[in-house]
Short mmCIF file of C-alpha atoms in Angstrom, two decimals:
data_model
loop_
_atom_site.label_atom_id
_atom_site.label_comp_id
_atom_site.label_asym_id
_atom_site.label_seq_id
_atom_site.Cartn_x
_atom_site.Cartn_y
_atom_site.Cartn_z
CA MET A 1 -16.54 6.22 -6.93
CA THR A 2 -12.99 5.70 -6.55
CA VAL A 3 -11.71 3.63 -3.80
CA LEU A 4 -8.85 5.73 -1.92
CA ARG A 5 -7.23 3.11 0.31
CA ILE A 6 -7.90 -0.04 1.63
CA VAL A 7 -6.43 -0.61 5.48
CA ALA A 8 -5.63 -4.00 6.92
CA ASN A 9 -7.39 -4.10 10.15
CA ILE A 10 -6.01 -7.11 12.35
CA SER A 11 -7.98 -8.10 15.31
CA THR A 12 -6.17 -8.81 18.78
CA SER A 13 -5.75 -8.15 22.20
CA SER A 14 -2.19 -7.66 22.18
CA ILE A 15 -2.19 -3.91 20.45
CA ASN A 16 1.34 -3.34 21.71
CA GLU A 17 3.25 -6.52 20.64
CA VAL A 18 1.47 -6.66 17.25
CA ARG A 19 2.56 -2.51 16.76
CA SER A 20 5.85 -3.29 18.04
CA PHE A 21 6.30 -6.29 15.36
CA TYR A 22 5.37 -4.15 12.53
CA ALA A 23 7.14 -1.08 13.35
CA LYS A 24 10.25 -3.18 13.82
CA LEU A 25 10.07 -5.35 10.32
CA PHE A 26 8.96 -2.33 8.23
CA SER A 27 10.08 0.79 9.91
CA MET A 28 6.41 1.69 10.15
CA THR A 29 5.38 4.62 12.35
CA VAL A 30 2.64 5.45 14.60
CA GLY A 31 -0.05 7.77 12.59
CA MET A 32 -3.27 7.30 14.87
CA ASP A 33 -3.16 5.70 18.30
CA HIS A 34 -6.50 5.77 20.16
CA GLY A 35 -5.59 3.00 22.46
CA TRP A 36 -8.21 0.54 21.45
CA ILE A 37 -6.59 0.88 17.79
CA VAL A 38 -3.44 1.91 16.46
CA THR A 39 -2.75 2.59 12.64
CA LEU A 40 0.62 2.34 11.50
CA MET A 41 1.91 4.15 8.35
CA SER A 42 4.88 3.68 5.90
CA GLY A 43 5.09 7.26 4.61
CA GLN A 44 4.46 5.77 1.00
CA SER A 45 1.30 5.85 -1.04
CA ALA A 46 0.52 2.62 -2.91
CA GLU A 47 -2.09 1.25 -5.39
CA THR A 48 -5.37 0.13 -3.83
CA GLN A 49 -5.45 -3.81 -4.45
CA ILE A 50 -7.54 -6.88 -3.34
CA SER A 51 -6.34 -10.33 -3.92
CA ILE A 52 -8.86 -13.08 -4.33
CA ALA A 53 -7.40 -16.79 -4.05
CA GLU A 54 -7.77 -20.26 -3.05
CA GLU A 55 -4.40 -21.04 -2.30
CA GLY A 56 -1.06 -18.79 -2.05
CA GLY A 57 0.98 -20.49 -5.04
CA SER A 58 3.93 -22.93 -4.73
CA VAL A 59 1.28 -25.16 -3.03
CA THR A 60 1.34 -22.46 0.53
CA PRO A 61 -1.33 -21.34 2.16
CA VAL A 62 -3.47 -18.19 1.18
CA PRO A 63 -1.63 -15.51 3.67
CA ASP A 64 -3.87 -13.21 5.37
CA PHE A 65 -2.10 -9.97 3.37
CA SER A 66 0.66 -9.54 1.65
CA ILE A 67 3.17 -6.46 2.10
CA GLU A 68 5.51 -5.64 -0.90
CA VAL A 69 8.67 -3.89 0.45
CA SER A 70 11.91 -2.26 -1.76
CA ASN A 71 14.54 -4.90 -0.34
CA ILE A 72 13.43 -8.68 0.70
CA ASP A 73 16.86 -9.40 1.63
CA GLU A 74 16.95 -6.91 4.21
CA THR A 75 13.60 -7.41 5.43
CA PHE A 76 14.05 -11.26 5.63
CA GLU A 77 17.19 -10.35 7.79
CA ARG A 78 14.96 -7.99 10.21
CA ALA A 79 12.25 -10.96 10.61
CA THR A 80 14.90 -13.63 11.33
CA ALA A 81 16.90 -11.13 13.90
CA ASN A 82 14.15 -10.53 15.70
CA ASN A 83 13.12 -14.39 15.68
CA PHE A 84 10.11 -13.94 14.17
CA PRO A 85 8.43 -17.18 12.96
CA ILE A 86 9.07 -17.87 9.12
CA VAL A 87 6.40 -19.33 7.91
CA TYR A 88 7.65 -20.12 4.04
CA GLY A 89 11.42 -19.57 3.69
CA LEU A 90 12.61 -16.59 1.49
CA THR A 91 12.21 -18.12 -2.22
CA ASP A 92 12.64 -16.85 -5.61
CA GLU A 93 8.76 -17.57 -7.38
CA PRO A 94 8.77 -18.50 -11.04
CA TRP A 95 6.06 -15.75 -11.41
CA GLY A 96 8.89 -13.06 -10.66
CA VAL A 97 8.66 -12.51 -7.16
CA ARG A 98 11.21 -13.25 -4.18
CA ARG A 99 9.11 -13.68 -0.88
CA PHE A 100 8.66 -15.30 2.10
CA TYR A 101 5.73 -15.55 4.62
CA VAL A 102 6.03 -14.74 8.74
CA ARG A 103 3.61 -14.84 11.30
CA ASP A 104 2.39 -11.63 13.33
CA PRO A 105 1.81 -11.81 16.93
CA ALA A 106 -1.96 -11.88 15.84
CA GLY A 107 -1.48 -15.26 14.32
CA LYS A 108 -1.77 -13.77 10.83
CA ILE A 109 0.20 -15.04 7.95
CA VAL A 110 1.82 -12.16 5.91
CA ASN A 111 3.49 -12.72 2.61
CA ILE A 112 6.21 -10.00 2.09
CA LEU A 113 7.46 -10.10 -1.27
CA SER A 114 9.43 -7.66 -4.16
CA TYR A 115 9.29 -8.35 -7.59
CA LYS A 116 12.52 -9.11 -9.01
CA GLY A 117 14.28 -8.18 -12.42
CA VAL A 118 11.30 -5.99 -13.28
CA SER A 119 13.51 -3.07 -14.28
CA VAL A 120 16.24 -1.10 -12.55
CA HIS A 121 14.68 2.26 -13.73
CA SER A 122 11.91 4.09 -11.29
CA GLN A 123 8.51 3.93 -12.33
CA GLN A 124 8.45 7.53 -12.85
CA ARG A 125 11.17 7.60 -15.57
CA LEU A 126 9.49 4.97 -17.22
CA ASN A 127 6.25 7.32 -17.14
CA SER A 128 8.51 9.72 -18.49
CA ILE A 129 9.76 7.99 -21.02
CA ALA A 130 6.40 6.56 -22.09
CA ARG A 131 4.58 9.99 -22.11
CA GLN A 132 7.74 11.30 -24.05
CA LEU A 133 7.13 8.67 -26.96
CA ASN A 134 3.43 8.97 -27.05
CA GLU A 135 2.85 12.85 -27.03
CA SER A 136 4.30 12.73 -30.81
CA PRO A 137 5.21 9.43 -31.91
CA ARG A 138 6.30 10.11 -35.29
CA LYS A 139 8.75 13.11 -34.33
CA THR A 140 9.92 11.40 -31.27
CA LEU A 141 10.68 7.55 -32.93
CA GLY A 142 12.12 9.01 -36.28
CA TYR A 143 10.81 5.71 -37.87
CA GLU A 144 12.62 3.55 -35.69
CA SER A 145 10.59 0.95 -33.73
CA SER A 146 9.01 1.97 -30.35
CA ALA A 147 11.19 -0.92 -28.98
CA GLU A 148 14.49 0.59 -30.22
CA ARG A 149 13.72 4.20 -29.24
CA PHE A 150 12.68 3.36 -25.88
CA ASN A 151 15.93 1.39 -25.21
CA GLN A 152 18.24 4.49 -26.37
CA CYS A 153 15.72 6.45 -23.93
CA VAL A 154 16.43 4.23 -21.24
CA ALA A 155 20.33 3.92 -22.14
CA SER A 156 20.55 7.97 -22.12
CA THR A 157 20.07 7.94 -18.54
CA ASP A 158 22.46 5.26 -17.19
#
């Protein structure tokens, strides 16, 4: 059995207001609308995850859910431009994320985050390099350390 996706369900009597909040903040579009339920979509696929926590880190409450974005500063600007209530200000955390919390119209605390300084290269490019190194290590590495060869491969794409 494989988990194919996990969907965050937000209970609210203000469907239009909550839909507008997420559409404005994340540029999401309606994928399904039955009146009693609306599903918004980003058009991207992501890894399925569930986080289990007793606190939100940095002595913050556990958010109701988290959304990773490609540009945290742009998303924070959208949130403040729309006067959405910021619960925890834009912060660089010691574990490598830049994030903020916002409260949606249904009262949910949303952790919005981006990983910082991990890599300037796409995951697809890094996977391609790793595959190249793993397919024939001795021939590929030419007796160099894997770290040396990896750095050369990455540098050749800059």
